[in-house]
Backbone as numpy.savetxt, mean C-alpha at the origin, in Angstrom:
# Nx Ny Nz CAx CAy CAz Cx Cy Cz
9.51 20.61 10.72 8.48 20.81 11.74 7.19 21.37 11.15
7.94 22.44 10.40 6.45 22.52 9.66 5.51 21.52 8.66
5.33 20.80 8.14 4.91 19.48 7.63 4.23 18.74 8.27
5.07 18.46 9.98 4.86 17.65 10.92 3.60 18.29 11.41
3.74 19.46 11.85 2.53 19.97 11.97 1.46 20.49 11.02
1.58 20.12 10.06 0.18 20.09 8.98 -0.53 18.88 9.30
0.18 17.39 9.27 -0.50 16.06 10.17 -0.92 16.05 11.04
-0.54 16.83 11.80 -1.34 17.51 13.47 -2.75 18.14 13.03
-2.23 19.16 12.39 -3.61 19.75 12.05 -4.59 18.87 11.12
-4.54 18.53 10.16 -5.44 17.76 9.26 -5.98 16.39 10.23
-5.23 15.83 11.12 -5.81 14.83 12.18 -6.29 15.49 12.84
-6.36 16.38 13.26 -7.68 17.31 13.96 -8.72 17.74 13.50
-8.64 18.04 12.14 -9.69 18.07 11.01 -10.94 17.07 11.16
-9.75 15.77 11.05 -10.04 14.49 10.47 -10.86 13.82 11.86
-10.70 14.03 12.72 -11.38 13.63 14.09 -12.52 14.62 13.71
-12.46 16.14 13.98 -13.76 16.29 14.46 -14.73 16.22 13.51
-14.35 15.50 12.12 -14.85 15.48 10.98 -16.01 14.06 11.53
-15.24 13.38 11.96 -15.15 11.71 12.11 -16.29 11.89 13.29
-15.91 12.72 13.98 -16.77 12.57 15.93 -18.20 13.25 15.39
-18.32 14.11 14.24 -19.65 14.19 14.24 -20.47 12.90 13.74
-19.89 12.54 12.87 -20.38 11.27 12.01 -19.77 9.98 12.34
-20.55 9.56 13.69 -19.24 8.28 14.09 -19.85 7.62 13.84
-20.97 7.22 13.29 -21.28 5.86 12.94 -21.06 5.53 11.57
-20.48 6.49 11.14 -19.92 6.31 9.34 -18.16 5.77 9.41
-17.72 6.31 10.61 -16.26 5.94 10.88 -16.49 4.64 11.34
-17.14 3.93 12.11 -17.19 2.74 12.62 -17.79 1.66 10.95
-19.18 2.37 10.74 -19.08 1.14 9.30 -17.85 1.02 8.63
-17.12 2.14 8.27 -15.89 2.05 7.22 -15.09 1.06 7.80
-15.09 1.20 9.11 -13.80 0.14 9.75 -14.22 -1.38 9.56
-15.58 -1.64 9.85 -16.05 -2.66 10.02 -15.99 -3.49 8.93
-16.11 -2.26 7.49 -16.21 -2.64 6.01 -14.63 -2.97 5.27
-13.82 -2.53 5.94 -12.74 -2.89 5.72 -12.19 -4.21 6.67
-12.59 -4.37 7.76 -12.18 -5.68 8.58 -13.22 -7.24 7.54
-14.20 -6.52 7.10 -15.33 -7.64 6.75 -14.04 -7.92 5.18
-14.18 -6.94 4.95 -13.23 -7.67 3.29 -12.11 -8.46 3.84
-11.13 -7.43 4.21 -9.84 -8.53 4.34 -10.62 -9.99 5.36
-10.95 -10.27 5.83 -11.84 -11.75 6.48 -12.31 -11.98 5.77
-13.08 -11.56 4.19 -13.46 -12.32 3.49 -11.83 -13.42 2.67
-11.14 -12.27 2.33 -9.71 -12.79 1.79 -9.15 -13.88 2.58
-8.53 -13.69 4.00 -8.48 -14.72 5.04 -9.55 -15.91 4.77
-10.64 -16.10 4.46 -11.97 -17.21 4.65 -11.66 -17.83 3.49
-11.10 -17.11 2.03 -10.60 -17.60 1.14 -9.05 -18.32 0.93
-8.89 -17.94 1.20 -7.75 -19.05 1.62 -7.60 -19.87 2.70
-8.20 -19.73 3.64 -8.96 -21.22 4.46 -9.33 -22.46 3.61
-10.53 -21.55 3.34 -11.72 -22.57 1.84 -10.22 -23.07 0.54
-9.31 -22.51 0.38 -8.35 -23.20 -0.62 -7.45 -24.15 0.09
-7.09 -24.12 1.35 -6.58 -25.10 2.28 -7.27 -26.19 2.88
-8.58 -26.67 2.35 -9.31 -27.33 2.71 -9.62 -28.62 1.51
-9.03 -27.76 0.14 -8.35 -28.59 -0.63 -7.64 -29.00 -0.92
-6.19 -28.40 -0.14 -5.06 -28.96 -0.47 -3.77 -28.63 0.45
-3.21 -29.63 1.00 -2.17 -29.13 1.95 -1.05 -27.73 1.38
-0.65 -27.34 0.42 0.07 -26.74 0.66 -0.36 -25.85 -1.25
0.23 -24.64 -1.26 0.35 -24.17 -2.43 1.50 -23.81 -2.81
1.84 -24.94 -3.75 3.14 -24.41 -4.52 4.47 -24.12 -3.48
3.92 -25.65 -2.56 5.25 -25.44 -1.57 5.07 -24.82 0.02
4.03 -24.02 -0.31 3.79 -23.29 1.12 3.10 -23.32 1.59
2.56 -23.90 3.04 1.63 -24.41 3.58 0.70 -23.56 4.28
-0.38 -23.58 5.00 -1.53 -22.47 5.23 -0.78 -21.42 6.38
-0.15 -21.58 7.25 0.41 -20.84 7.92 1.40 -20.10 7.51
1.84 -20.18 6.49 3.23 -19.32 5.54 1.98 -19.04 4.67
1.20 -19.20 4.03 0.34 -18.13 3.23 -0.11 -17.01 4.10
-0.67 -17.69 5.19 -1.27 -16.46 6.42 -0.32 -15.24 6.87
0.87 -15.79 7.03 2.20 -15.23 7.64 2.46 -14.11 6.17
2.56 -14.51 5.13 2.62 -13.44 3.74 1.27 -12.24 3.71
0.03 -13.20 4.04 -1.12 -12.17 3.53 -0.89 -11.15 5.13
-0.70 -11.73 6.11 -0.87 -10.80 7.11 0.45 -9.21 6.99
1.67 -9.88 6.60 2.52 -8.71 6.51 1.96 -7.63 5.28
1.22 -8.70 4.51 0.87 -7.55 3.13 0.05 -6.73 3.70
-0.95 -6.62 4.03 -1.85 -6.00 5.08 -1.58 -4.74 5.88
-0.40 -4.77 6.30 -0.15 -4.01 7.13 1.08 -2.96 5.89
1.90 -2.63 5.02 2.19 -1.75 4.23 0.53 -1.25 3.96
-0.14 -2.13 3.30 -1.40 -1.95 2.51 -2.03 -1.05 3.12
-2.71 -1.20 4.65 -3.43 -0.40 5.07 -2.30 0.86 5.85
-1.46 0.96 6.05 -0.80 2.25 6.25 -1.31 3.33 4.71
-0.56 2.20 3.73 -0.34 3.48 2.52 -1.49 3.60 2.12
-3.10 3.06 2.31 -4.03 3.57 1.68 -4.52 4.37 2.97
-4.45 4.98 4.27 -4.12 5.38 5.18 -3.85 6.80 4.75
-3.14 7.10 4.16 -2.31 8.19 3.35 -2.58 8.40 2.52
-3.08 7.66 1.32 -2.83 8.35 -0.08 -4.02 7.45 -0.71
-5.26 8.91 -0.68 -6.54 8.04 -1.46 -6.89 9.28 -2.40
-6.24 8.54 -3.37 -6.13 9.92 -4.44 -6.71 9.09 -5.75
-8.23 8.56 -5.39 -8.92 7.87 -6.84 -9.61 8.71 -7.08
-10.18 9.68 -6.73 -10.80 10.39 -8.02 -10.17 11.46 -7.95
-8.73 11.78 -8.44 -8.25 13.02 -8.35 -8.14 13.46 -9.84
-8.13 13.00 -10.93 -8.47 13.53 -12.04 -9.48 14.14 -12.28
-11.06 13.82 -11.70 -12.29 14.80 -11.79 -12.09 15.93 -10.75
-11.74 15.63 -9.56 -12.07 16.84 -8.45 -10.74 18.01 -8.41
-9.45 17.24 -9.08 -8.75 18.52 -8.56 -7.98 18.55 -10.35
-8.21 18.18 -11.17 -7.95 18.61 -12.74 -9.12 19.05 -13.46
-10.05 18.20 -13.49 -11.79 18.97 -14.19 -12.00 19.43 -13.19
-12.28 19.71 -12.17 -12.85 20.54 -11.24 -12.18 21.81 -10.60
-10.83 21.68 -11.00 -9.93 22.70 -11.17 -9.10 23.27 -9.67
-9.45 22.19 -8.33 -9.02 21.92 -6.99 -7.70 22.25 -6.67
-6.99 21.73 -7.85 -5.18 21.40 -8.11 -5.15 22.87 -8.18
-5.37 23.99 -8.26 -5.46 25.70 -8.53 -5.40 25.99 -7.00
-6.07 25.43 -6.54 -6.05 25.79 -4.61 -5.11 25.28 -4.23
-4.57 24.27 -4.41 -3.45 23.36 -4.06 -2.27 24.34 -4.16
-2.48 24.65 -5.31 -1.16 25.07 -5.92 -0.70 26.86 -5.31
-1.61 27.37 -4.70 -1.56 28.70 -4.11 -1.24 28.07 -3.06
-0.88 27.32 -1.99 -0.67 27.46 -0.62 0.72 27.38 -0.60
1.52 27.27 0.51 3.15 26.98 0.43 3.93 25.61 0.84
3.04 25.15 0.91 3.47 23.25 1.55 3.62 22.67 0.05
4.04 22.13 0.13 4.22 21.20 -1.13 3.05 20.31 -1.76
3.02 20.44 -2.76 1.50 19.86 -3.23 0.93 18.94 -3.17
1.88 17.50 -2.88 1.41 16.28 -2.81 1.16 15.79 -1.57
2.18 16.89 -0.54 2.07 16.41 0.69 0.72 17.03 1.10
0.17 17.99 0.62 -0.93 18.78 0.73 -2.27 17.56 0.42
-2.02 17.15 -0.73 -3.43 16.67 -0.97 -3.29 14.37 -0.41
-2.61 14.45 -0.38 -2.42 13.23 0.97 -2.94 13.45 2.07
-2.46 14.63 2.37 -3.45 14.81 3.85 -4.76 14.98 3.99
-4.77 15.59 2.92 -6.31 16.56 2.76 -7.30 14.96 2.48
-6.77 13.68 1.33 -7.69 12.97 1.57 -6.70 11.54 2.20
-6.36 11.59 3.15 -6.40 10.64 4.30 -7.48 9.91 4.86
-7.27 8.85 5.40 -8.16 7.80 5.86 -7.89 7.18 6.77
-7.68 7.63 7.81 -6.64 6.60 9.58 -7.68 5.56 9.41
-9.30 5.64 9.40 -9.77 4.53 9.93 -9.24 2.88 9.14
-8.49 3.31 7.97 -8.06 1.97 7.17 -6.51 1.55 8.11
-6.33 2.20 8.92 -5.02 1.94 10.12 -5.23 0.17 10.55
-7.14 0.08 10.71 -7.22 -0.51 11.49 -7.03 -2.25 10.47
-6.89 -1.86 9.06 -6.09 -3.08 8.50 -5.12 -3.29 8.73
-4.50 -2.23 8.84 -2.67 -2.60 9.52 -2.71 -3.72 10.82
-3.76 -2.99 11.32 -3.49 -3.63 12.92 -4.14 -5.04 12.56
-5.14 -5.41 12.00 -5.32 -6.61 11.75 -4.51 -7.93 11.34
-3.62 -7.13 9.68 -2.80 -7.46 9.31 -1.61 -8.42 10.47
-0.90 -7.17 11.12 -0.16 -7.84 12.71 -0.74 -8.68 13.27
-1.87 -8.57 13.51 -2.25 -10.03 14.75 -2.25 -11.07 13.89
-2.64 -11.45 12.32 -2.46 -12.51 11.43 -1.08 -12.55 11.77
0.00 -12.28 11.48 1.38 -12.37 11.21 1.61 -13.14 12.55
1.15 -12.21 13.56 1.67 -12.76 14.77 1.31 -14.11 15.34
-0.14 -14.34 14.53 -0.75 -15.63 15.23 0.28 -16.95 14.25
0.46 -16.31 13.00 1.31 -17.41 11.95 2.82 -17.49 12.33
3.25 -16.76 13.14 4.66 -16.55 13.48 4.78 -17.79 14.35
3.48 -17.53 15.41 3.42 -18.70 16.64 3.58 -20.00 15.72
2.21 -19.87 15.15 1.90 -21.27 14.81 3.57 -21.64 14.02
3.72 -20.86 13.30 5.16 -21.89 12.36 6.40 -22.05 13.26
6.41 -21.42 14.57 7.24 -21.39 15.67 8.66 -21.12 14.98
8.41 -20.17 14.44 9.26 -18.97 14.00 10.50 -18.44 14.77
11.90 -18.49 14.72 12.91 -17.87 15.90 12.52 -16.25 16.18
12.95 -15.52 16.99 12.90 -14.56 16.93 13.83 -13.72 17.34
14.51 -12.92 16.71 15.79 -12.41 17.13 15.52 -10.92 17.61
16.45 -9.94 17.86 16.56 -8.98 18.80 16.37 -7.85 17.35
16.90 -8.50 16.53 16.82 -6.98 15.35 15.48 -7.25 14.14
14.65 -8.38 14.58 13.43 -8.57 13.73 12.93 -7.35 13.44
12.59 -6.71 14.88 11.56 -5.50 14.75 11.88 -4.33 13.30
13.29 -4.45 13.71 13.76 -3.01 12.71 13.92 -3.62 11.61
14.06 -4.74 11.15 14.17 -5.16 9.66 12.65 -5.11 9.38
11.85 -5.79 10.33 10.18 -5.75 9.73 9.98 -4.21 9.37
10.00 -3.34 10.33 10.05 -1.95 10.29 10.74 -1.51 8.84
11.47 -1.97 8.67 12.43 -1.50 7.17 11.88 -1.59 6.21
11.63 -3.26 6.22 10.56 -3.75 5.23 9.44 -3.24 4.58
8.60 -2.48 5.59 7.22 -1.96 5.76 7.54 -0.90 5.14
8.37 0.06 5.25 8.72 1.48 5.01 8.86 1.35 3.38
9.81 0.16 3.03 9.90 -0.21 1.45 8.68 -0.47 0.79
8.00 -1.36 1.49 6.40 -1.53 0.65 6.17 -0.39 0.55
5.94 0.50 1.55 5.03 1.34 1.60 5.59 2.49 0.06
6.85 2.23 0.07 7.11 3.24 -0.99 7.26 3.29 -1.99
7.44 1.90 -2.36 6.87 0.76 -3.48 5.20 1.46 -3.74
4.16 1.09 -3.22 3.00 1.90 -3.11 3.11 3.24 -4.31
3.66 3.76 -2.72 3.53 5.58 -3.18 4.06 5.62 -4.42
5.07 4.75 -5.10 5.59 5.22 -6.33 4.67 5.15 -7.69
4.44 3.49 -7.75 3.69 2.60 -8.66 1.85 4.02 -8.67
1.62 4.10 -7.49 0.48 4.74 -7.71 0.37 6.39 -7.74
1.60 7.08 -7.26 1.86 8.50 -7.82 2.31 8.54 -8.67
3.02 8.09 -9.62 3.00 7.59 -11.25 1.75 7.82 -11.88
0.69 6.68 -11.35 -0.41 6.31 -12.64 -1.34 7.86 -11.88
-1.52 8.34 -10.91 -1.93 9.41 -10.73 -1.67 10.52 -11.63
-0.34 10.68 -11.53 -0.03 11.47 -12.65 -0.01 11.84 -13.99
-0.87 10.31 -14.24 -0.76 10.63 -15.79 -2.26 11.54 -16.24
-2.47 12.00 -14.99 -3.61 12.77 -15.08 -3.55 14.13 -15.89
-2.30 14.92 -15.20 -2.10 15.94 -15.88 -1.55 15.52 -17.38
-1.54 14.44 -17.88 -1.28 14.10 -19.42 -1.80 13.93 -20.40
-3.54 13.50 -19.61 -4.64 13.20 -20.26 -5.48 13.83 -19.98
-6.96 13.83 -21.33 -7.69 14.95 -20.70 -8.64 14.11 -20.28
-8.75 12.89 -20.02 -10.08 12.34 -19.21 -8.96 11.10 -18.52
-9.77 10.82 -17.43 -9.48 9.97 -16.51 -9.23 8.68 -17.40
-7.91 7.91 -16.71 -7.82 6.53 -17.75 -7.97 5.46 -16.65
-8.55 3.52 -17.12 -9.09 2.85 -16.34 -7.59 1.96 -15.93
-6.68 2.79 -15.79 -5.45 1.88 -15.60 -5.22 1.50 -14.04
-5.69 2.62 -13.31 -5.87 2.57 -11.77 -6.49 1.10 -11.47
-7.92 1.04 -11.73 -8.62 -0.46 -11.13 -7.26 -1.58 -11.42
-7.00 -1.45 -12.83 -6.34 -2.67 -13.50 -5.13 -3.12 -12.50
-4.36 -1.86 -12.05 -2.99 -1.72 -11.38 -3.64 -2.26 -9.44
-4.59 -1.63 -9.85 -4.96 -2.24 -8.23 -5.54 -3.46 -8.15
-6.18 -4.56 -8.80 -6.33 -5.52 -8.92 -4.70 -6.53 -9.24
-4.00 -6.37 -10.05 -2.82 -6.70 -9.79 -1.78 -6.56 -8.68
-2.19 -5.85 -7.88 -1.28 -5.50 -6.36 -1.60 -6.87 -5.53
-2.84 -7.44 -5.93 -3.41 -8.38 -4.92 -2.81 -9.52 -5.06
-1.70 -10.01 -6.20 -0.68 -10.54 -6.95 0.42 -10.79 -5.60
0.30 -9.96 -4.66 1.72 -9.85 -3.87 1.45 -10.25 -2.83
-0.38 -11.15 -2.45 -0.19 -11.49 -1.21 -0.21 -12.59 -1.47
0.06 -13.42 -2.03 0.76 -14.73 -2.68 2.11 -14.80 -2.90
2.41 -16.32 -2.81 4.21 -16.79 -2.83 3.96 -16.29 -4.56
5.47 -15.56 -4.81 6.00 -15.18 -6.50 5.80 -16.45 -6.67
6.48 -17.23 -6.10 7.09 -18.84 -7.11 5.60 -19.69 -7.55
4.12 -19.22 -7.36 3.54 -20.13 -7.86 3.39 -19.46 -9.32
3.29 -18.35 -9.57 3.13 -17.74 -10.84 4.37 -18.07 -11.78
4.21 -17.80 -13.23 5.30 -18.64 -14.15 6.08 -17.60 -14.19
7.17 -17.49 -15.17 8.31 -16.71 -15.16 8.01 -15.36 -15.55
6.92 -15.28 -16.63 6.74 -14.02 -16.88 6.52 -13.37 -16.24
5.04 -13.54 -14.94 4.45 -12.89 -14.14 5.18 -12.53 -13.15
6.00 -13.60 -12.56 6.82 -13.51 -11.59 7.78 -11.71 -11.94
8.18 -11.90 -13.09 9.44 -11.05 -13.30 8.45 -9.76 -13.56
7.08 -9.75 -13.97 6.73 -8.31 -14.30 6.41 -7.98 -12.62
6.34 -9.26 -11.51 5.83 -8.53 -9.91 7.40 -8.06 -9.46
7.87 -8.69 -10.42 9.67 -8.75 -9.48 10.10 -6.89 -9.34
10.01 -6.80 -11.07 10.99 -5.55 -11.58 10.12 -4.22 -12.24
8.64 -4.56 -13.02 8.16 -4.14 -13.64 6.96 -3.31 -12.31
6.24 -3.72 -11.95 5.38 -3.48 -11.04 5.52 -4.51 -9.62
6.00 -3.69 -8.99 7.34 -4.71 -7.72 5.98 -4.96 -6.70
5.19 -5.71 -7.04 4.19 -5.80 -5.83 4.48 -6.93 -4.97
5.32 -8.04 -5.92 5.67 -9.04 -4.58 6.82 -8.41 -3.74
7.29 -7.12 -3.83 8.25 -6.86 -2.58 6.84 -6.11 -1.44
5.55 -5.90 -1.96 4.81 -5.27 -0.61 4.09 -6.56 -0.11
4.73 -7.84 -0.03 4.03 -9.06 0.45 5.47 -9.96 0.43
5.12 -11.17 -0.28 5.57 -12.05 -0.62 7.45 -11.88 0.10
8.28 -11.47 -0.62 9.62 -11.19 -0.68 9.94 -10.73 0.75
9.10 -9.59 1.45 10.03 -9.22 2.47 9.26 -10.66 3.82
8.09 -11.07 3.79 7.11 -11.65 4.67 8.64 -12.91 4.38
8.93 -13.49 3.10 9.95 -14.70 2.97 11.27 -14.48 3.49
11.63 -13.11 3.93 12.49 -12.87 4.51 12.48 -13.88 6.13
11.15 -13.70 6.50 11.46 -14.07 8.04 11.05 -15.78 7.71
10.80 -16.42 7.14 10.17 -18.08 6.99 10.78 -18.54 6.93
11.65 -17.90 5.25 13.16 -19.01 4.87 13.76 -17.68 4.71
14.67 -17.57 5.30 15.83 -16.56 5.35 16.79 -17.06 4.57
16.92 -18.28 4.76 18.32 -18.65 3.87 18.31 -18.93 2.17
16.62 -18.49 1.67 16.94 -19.15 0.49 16.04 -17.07 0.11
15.80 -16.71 1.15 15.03 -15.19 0.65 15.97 -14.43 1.07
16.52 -13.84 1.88 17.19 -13.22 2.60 17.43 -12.02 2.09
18.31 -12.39 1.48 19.09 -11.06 0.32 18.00 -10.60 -0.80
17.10 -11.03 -1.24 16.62 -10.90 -2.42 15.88 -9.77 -1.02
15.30 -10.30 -0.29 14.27 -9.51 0.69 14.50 -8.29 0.80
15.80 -8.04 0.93 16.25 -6.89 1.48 16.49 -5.79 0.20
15.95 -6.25 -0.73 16.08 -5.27 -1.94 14.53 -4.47 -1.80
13.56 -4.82 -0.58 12.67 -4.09 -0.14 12.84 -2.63 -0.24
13.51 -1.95 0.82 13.54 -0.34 0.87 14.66 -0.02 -0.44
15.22 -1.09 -1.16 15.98 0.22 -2.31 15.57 0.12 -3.70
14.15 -0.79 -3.90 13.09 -0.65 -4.71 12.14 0.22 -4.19
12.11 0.70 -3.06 10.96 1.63 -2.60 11.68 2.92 -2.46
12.99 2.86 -2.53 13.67 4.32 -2.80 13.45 4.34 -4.67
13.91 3.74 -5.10 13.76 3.76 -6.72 12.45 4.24 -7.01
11.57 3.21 -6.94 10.16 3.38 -7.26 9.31 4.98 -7.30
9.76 5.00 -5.70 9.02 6.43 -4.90 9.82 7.61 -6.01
11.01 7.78 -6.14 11.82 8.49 -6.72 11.64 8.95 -7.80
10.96 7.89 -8.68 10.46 7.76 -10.21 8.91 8.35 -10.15
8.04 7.99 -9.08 6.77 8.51 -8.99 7.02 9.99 -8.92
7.51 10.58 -7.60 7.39 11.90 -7.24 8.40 12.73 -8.59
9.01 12.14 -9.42 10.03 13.02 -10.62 8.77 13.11 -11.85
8.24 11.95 -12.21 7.05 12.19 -12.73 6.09 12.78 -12.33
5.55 13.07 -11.35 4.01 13.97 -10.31 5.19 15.56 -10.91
6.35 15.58 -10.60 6.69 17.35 -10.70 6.70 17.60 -12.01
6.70 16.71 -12.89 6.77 16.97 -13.98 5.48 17.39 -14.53
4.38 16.85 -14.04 3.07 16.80 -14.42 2.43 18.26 -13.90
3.10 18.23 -12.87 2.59 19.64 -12.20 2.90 21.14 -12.98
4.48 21.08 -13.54 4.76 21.94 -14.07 3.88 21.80 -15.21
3.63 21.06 -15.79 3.11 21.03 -17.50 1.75 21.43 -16.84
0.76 21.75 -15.76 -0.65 21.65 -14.83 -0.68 23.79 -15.47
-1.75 23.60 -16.40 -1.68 25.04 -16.55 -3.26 25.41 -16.49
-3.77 25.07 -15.01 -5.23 25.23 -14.85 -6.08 24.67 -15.38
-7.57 24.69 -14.28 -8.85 24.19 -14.71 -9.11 23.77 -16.72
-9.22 22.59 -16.83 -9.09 22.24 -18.26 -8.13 22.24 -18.89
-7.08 22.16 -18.29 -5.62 22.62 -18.88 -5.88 20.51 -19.17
């Protein structure tokens, strides 16, 4: 309960932060709806050359990019921790952190949160939903909670892969450019695995699991019978993953011996 109510409080923060400056909350939203529609317009413009990619036709690409979307904008929602090597290691922030009694990561997640990127999630859904129609998709009674499952696995897939490379903050003494690199490769997962060759495929599979925050669980609901099972290795790569991030972040913390440390 206590936790629960630190999200209470920091969304109260975070509003009256937002209600003074609402026309900065409305561009951000707008600036995030304008990109992902640029992405959507791009793969239009690639369906205009060719019926299908690598097997999968424009409404099963839509149906993948829209589920990716929605992990995507939850977990950047939560966890916008890009310049945390200057502001809370050189700037010595992680020292305040580290005096309060909440736990540290859950501390500075909140502290830089972003709801207005929610509103990719919600975008994300109405794509899915409009591609669900169009591919006239079955729909069964336990979809919701497997999609729900699904989402929870991306999302922790996420938190792992990028509280990892966060961490290697406390390892180094200047910021390293591995972040952009790792986040430009995430974009890897709102595409079918199978058009990429074996290598790539297997470093999104096992190495940096980004086709499970797209591709894998979205193929769960299209072709079930040839994804199914592989799909469902969603939430126990996002238990692994997350597991491996947050064992590395405590590790980093303990070795964290102040400003310039």
């Amino acid at each position: 309960m206590f936790y629960i109510s630190l999200v209470a409080d920091y969304l109260k923060n975070y509003m009256k932060t937002r209600l003074t400056y609402r026309s900065d909350f409305w561009i951000e939203v707008i600036s995030d709806l304008l990109f992902n529609g640029l992405n959507l317009f791009f793969i239009l413009v690639v369906f205009l050359q060719t019926q299908s990619l690598g097997g999968w036709n424009q409404e099963q690409i839509l149906f993948i990019y829209g589920y990716f979307m929605i992990p995507y904008g939850i977990f950047i929602s939560f966890f916008n921790l890009w310049g945390f090597s200057e502001r809370y290691i050189v700037k010595g922030e992680m020292d305040r952190i580290l005096t309060r009694p909440a736990y540290n990561l859950w501390q500075l997640m909140l502290e830089n949160m972003d709801p207005a990127s929610l509103f990719s999630a919600v975008a994300g859904f109405v794509v899915m939903i409009y591609s669900w129609v169009k591919l006239e998709l079955p729909f069964h009674w336990h979809d919701p909670l497997i999609l729900l499952l699904m989402v929870i696995g991306s999302i922790l897939i996420y938190a792992g892969v990028y509280i990892s490379l966060t961490a290697l903050a406390f390892f180094s003494d200047a910021p390293t450019g591995i972040l952009p690199l790792i986040w430009n490769i995430q974009n890897y997962g709102r595409y079918p695995a199978t058009i990429y060759n074996k290598l790539l495929r297997s470093i999104l599979t096992w190495i940096l699991p980004f086709a499970f925050v797209g591709f894998y669980p979205a193929a769960y609901f299209i072709d079930p019978a040839n994804w199914k099972w592989f799909a469902l290795l969603t939430p126990i790569m996002g238990i692994v993953f997350s597991f491996i991030g947050i064992t590395i972040w405590n590790i980093g913390v303990k070795r964290y011996r102040g400003a310039g440390s």
